Structures are given as structure tokens and as C-alpha cells.
C-alpha positions as CSV (number, residue, x, y, z in Angstrom):
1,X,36.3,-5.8,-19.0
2,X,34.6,-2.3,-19.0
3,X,36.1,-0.1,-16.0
4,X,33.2,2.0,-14.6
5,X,33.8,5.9,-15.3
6,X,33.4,9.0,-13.2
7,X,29.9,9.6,-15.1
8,X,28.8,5.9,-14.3
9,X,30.1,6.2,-10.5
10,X,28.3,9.3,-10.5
11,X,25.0,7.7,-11.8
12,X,25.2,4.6,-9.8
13,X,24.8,6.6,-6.3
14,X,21.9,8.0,-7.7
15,X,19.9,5.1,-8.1
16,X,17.7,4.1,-5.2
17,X,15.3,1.4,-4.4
18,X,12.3,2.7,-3.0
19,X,9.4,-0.2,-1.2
20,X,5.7,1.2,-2.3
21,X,3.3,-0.4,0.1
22,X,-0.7,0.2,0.2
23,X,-2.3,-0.7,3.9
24,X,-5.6,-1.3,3.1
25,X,-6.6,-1.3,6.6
26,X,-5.8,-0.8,10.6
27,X,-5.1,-3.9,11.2
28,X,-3.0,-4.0,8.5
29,X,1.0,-3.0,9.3
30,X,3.7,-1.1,6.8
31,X,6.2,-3.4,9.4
32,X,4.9,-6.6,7.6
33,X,5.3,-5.5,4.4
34,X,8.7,-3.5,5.3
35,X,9.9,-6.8,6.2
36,X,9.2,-9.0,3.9
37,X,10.9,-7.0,1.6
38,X,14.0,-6.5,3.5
39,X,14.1,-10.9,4.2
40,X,13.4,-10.8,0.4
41,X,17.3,-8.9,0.1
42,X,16.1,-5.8,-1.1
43,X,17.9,-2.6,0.6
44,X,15.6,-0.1,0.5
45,X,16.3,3.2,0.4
46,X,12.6,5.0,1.1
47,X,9.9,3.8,1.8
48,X,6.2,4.9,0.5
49,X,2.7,3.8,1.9
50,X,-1.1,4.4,1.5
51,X,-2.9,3.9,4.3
52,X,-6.7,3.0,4.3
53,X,-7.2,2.8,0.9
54,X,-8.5,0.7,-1.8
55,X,-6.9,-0.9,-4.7
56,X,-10.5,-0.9,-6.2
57,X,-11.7,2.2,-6.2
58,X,-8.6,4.4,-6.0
59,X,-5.8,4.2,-9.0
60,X,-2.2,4.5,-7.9
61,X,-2.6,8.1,-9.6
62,X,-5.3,9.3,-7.1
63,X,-3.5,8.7,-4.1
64,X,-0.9,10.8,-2.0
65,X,1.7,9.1,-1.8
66,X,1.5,7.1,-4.9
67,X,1.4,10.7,-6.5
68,X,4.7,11.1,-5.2
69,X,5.7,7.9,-6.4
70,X,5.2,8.9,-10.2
71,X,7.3,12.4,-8.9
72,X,10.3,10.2,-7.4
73,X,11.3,7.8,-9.7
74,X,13.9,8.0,-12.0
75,X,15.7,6.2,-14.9
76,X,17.5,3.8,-12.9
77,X,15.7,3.3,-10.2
78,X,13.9,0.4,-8.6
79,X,10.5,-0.1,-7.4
80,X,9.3,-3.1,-5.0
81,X,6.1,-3.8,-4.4
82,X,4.4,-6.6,-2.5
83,X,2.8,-7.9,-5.5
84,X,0.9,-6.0,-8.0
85,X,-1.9,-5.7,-6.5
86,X,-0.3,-3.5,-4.2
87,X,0.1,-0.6,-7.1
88,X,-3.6,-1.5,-7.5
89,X,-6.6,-3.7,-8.2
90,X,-7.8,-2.1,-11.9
91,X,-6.4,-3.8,-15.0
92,X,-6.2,-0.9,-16.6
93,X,-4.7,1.4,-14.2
94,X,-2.0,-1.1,-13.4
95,X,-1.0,-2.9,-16.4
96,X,-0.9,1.6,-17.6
97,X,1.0,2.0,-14.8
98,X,4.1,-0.8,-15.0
99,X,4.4,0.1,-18.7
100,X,4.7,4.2,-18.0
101,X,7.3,2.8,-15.7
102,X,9.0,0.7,-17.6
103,X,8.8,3.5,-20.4
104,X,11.2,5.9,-18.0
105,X,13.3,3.2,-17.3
106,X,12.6,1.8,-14.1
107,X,12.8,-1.5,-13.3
108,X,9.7,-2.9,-11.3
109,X,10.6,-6.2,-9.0
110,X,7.9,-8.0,-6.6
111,X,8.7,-9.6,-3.0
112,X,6.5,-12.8,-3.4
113,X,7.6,-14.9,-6.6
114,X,10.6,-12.0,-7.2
115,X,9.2,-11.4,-10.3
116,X,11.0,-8.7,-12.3
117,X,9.8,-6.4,-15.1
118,X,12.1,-4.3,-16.8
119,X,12.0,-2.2,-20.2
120,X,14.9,-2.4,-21.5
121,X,14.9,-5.5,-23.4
122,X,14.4,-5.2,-26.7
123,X,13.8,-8.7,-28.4
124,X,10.8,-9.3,-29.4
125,X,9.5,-12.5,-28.0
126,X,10.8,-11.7,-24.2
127,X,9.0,-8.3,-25.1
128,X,5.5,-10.4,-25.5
129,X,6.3,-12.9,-22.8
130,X,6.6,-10.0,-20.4
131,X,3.6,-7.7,-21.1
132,X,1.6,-10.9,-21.2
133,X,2.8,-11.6,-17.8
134,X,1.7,-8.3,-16.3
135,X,-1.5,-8.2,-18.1
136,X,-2.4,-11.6,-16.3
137,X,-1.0,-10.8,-12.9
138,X,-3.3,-7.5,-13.5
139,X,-6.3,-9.2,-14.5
140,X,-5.8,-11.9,-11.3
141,X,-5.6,-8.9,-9.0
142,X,-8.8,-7.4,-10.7
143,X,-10.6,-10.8,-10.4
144,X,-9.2,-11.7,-7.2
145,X,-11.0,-8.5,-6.0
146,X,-14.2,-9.2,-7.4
147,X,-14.6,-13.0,-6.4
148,X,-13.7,-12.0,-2.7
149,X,-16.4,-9.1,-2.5
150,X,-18.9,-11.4,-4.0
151,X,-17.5,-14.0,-1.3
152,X,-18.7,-11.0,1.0
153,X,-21.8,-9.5,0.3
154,X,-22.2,-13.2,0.3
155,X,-21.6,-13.4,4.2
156,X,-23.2,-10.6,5.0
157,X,-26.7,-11.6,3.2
158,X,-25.9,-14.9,5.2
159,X,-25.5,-12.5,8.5
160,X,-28.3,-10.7,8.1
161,X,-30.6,-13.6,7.5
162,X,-29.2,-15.5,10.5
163,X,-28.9,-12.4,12.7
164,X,-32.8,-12.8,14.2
165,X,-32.5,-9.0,15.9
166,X,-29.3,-9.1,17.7
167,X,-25.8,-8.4,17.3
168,X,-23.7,-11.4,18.2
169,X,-20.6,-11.3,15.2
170,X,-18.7,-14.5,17.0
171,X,-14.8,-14.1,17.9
172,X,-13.1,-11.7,15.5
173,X,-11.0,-13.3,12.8
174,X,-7.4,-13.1,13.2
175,X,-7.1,-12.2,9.9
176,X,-8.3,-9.0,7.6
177,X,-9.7,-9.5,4.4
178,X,-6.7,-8.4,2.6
179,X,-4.5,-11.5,4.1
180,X,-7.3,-14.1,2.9
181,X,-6.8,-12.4,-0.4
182,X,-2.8,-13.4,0.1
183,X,-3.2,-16.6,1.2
184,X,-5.3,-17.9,-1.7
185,X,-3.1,-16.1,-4.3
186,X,0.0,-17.6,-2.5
187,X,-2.0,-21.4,-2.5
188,X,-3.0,-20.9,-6.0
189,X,0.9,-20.8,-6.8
190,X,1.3,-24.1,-5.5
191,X,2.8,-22.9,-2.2
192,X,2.3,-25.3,0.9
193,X,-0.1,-24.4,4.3
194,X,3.1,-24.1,6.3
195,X,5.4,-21.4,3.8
196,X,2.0,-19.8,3.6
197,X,1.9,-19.9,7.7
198,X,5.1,-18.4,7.6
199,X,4.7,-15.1,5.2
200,X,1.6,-14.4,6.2
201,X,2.2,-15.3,9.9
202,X,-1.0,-16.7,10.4
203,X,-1.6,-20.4,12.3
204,X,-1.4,-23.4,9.6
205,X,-5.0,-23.9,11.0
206,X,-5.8,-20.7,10.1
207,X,-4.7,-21.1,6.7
208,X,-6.2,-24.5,6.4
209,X,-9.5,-22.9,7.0
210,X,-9.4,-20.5,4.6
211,X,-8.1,-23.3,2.1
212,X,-11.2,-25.3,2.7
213,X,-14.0,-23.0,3.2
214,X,-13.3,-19.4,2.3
215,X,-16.7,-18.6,2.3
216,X,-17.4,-19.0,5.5
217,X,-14.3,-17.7,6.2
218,X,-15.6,-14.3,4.2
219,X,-18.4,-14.8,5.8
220,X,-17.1,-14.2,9.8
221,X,-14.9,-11.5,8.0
222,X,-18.1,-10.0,7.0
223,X,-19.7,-9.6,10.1
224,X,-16.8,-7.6,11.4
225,X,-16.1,-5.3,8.0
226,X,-19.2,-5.2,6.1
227,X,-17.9,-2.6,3.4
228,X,-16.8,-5.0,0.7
229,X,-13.8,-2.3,-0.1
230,X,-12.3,-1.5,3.4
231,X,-10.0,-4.3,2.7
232,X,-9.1,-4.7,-0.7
């Protein structure tokens, strides 16, 4: 068995595993997604997070501290993310993204699913398995987005129309649009109501309701956030 060296000591308390979170909006927390992570067994060593911004509209580059992300990381390290669609909501801006990444040697692991995505393999076949991996997760985060604003400026046309002059909006959802987007990627994975209760930490009615009518789910959402991108 090979004995670790001075050099590899040396290289090994270097290496840090750094949590990248993007809140989308107030009521969104960096605590949630903090702690999933940390239940998940990942000890994290810094933490980075976006707040108020979108995952449409803004690529990881454009941001502050996702900026300092690309700075930060080193061969060695490890970045954790949410999902993907944390790093963004653009195909092409993520799935550029994982592989510059992966290119410097920096191994890319997600809290939901624990999905890891590394570069150093060098066989061919796990090579195409995991780039066509990313590119779909990508391209589910990109389509996600754009079925749930359509699913919005849905609701609010259905606002406005029903509105008759005043301003009732009904109770406030307990939700933001962001966790609705969660819970129907986590049921579309084949998890049950009640794990999706529990990560999300909504009520399994809640969750039911968004199961069986997100649209008028998107709808009440719309009411109280009528720009389509505040959430995503």
C-alpha cells in the first residue's frame, strides 16, 4: 500500500470543499440550503451565495460571487451545489461551466441525488455517459425554467382577467416559486409526497397541491410575484 508523502500531506490540507448557493429570492434562505448540504455529509469549508438573482438571465460568470467562485477553485477541490440549476438555468452556460471545471480538476458533487461529476476519468464510455448526464440535467434546468414562467404569465393573464378592478391576491402561498420548481423536479425522480415534505419542508398537503394542479398553484404564486424571473 502507497504511504502518503510530505508533498501529498501537504496537498491534501489544501483541498477544500466549498457549498455555492444562488437565493433567488427573500424568502428564500442560504440556512436551507447550508443545511441540506451539511445532512447530505458534506464538510464544508466556505460557503458562497447569490442573492436575488436569476439563473435565467444571469450566467454564473456575471455574478459576484460566482465570479469569485471561478477565482477560488483549485485542482483538488470540491464544489457542491444544490443541484445544477443552482450554477444556473442556461444550457449553455452551465453544461460550459461543469466542463471548465472539470478541465482544472475539480470535482463537482450535488446534494439531491449526490450526483458526482469528475474529470479525471479517462475511459471512453464513462466519458460519454457523464457529459450526456450533465447536458440533460442542463437542458431540464433550462426547460424547467421555461415551462414554470409559461405556468406564470399563465396566472397572471388568469389574475388580470378575474381581477374586476380590485386587488384581492388571496392568502400568500407558503411557498416561492423556486421551491415549486424543487418539488416537481424532486417528484419527477420518483420521490414520494412525504421525502419531498421533508427536504423541502413544506406540508405533504402542500406538496400534494402542487402535484395535482401546479397551475393554479403558479397561478396564486403569480398574484404575489408577477415578474416571471424573481424566482427562478
Amino acid at each position: 500500500m502507497r504511504t502518503m508523502d510530505l508533498g501529498d500531506m501537504r496537498f491534501a490540507d489544501t483541498m477544500r470543499t466549498i457549498l455555492y448557493c444562488r437565493v433567488s429570492t427573500a424568502d428564500q434562505t442560504l440556512a436551507h440550503q447550508r443545511t441540506q448540504a451539511e445532512a447530505a455529509g458534506f464538510r464544508l469549508d466556505e460557503v458562497l451565495a447569490d442573492h436575488g438573482v436569476s439563473g435565467v438571465s444571469t450566467t454564473l460568470h456575471e455574478r459576484p460571487e460566482g465570479r469569485r467562485l471561478f477565482d477560488m477553485l483549485r485542482d483538488g477541490d470540491t464544489l457542491v451545489v444544490r443541484w445544477l440549476d443552482r450554477l444556473g438555468r442556461n444550457y449553455r452556460d452551465v453544461t460550459d461551466t461543469i466542463r471548465e471545471f472539470m478541465r482544472r480538476g475539480i470535482i463537482i458533487k450535488t446534494v439531491i441525488n449526490s450526483m458526482v461529476f469528475d474529470g479525471s476519468t479517462k475511459e471512453p464510455m464513462q466519458q460519454a455517459v457523464r457529459d450526456a448526464l450533465i447536458a440533460f440535467m442542463a437542458a431540464a434546468a433550462e426547460a424547467q425554467a421555461e415551462a414554470t414562467k409559461e405556468a406564470q404569465r399563465a396566472g397572471i393573464a388568469h389574475a388580470k382577467q378575474n381581477d374586476h378592478g380590485t386587488k384581492f391576491r388571496g392568502r400568500k402561498p407558503t411557498f416561492v416559486l423556486d421551491t415549486m420548481v424543487l418539488v416537481q423536479e424532486l417528484l419527477g425522480q420518483g420521490i414520494g409526497v412525504a421525502e419531498v415534505a421533508r427536504q423541502t419542508k413544506l406540508k405533504r398537503q402542500t406538496v400534494y397541491r402542487i402535484k395535482n394542479d401546479p397551475a393554479r398553484q403558479a397561478a396564486a404564486l403569480a398574484a404575489w410575484y408577477p415578474n416571471p424571473h424573481e424566482s427562478l
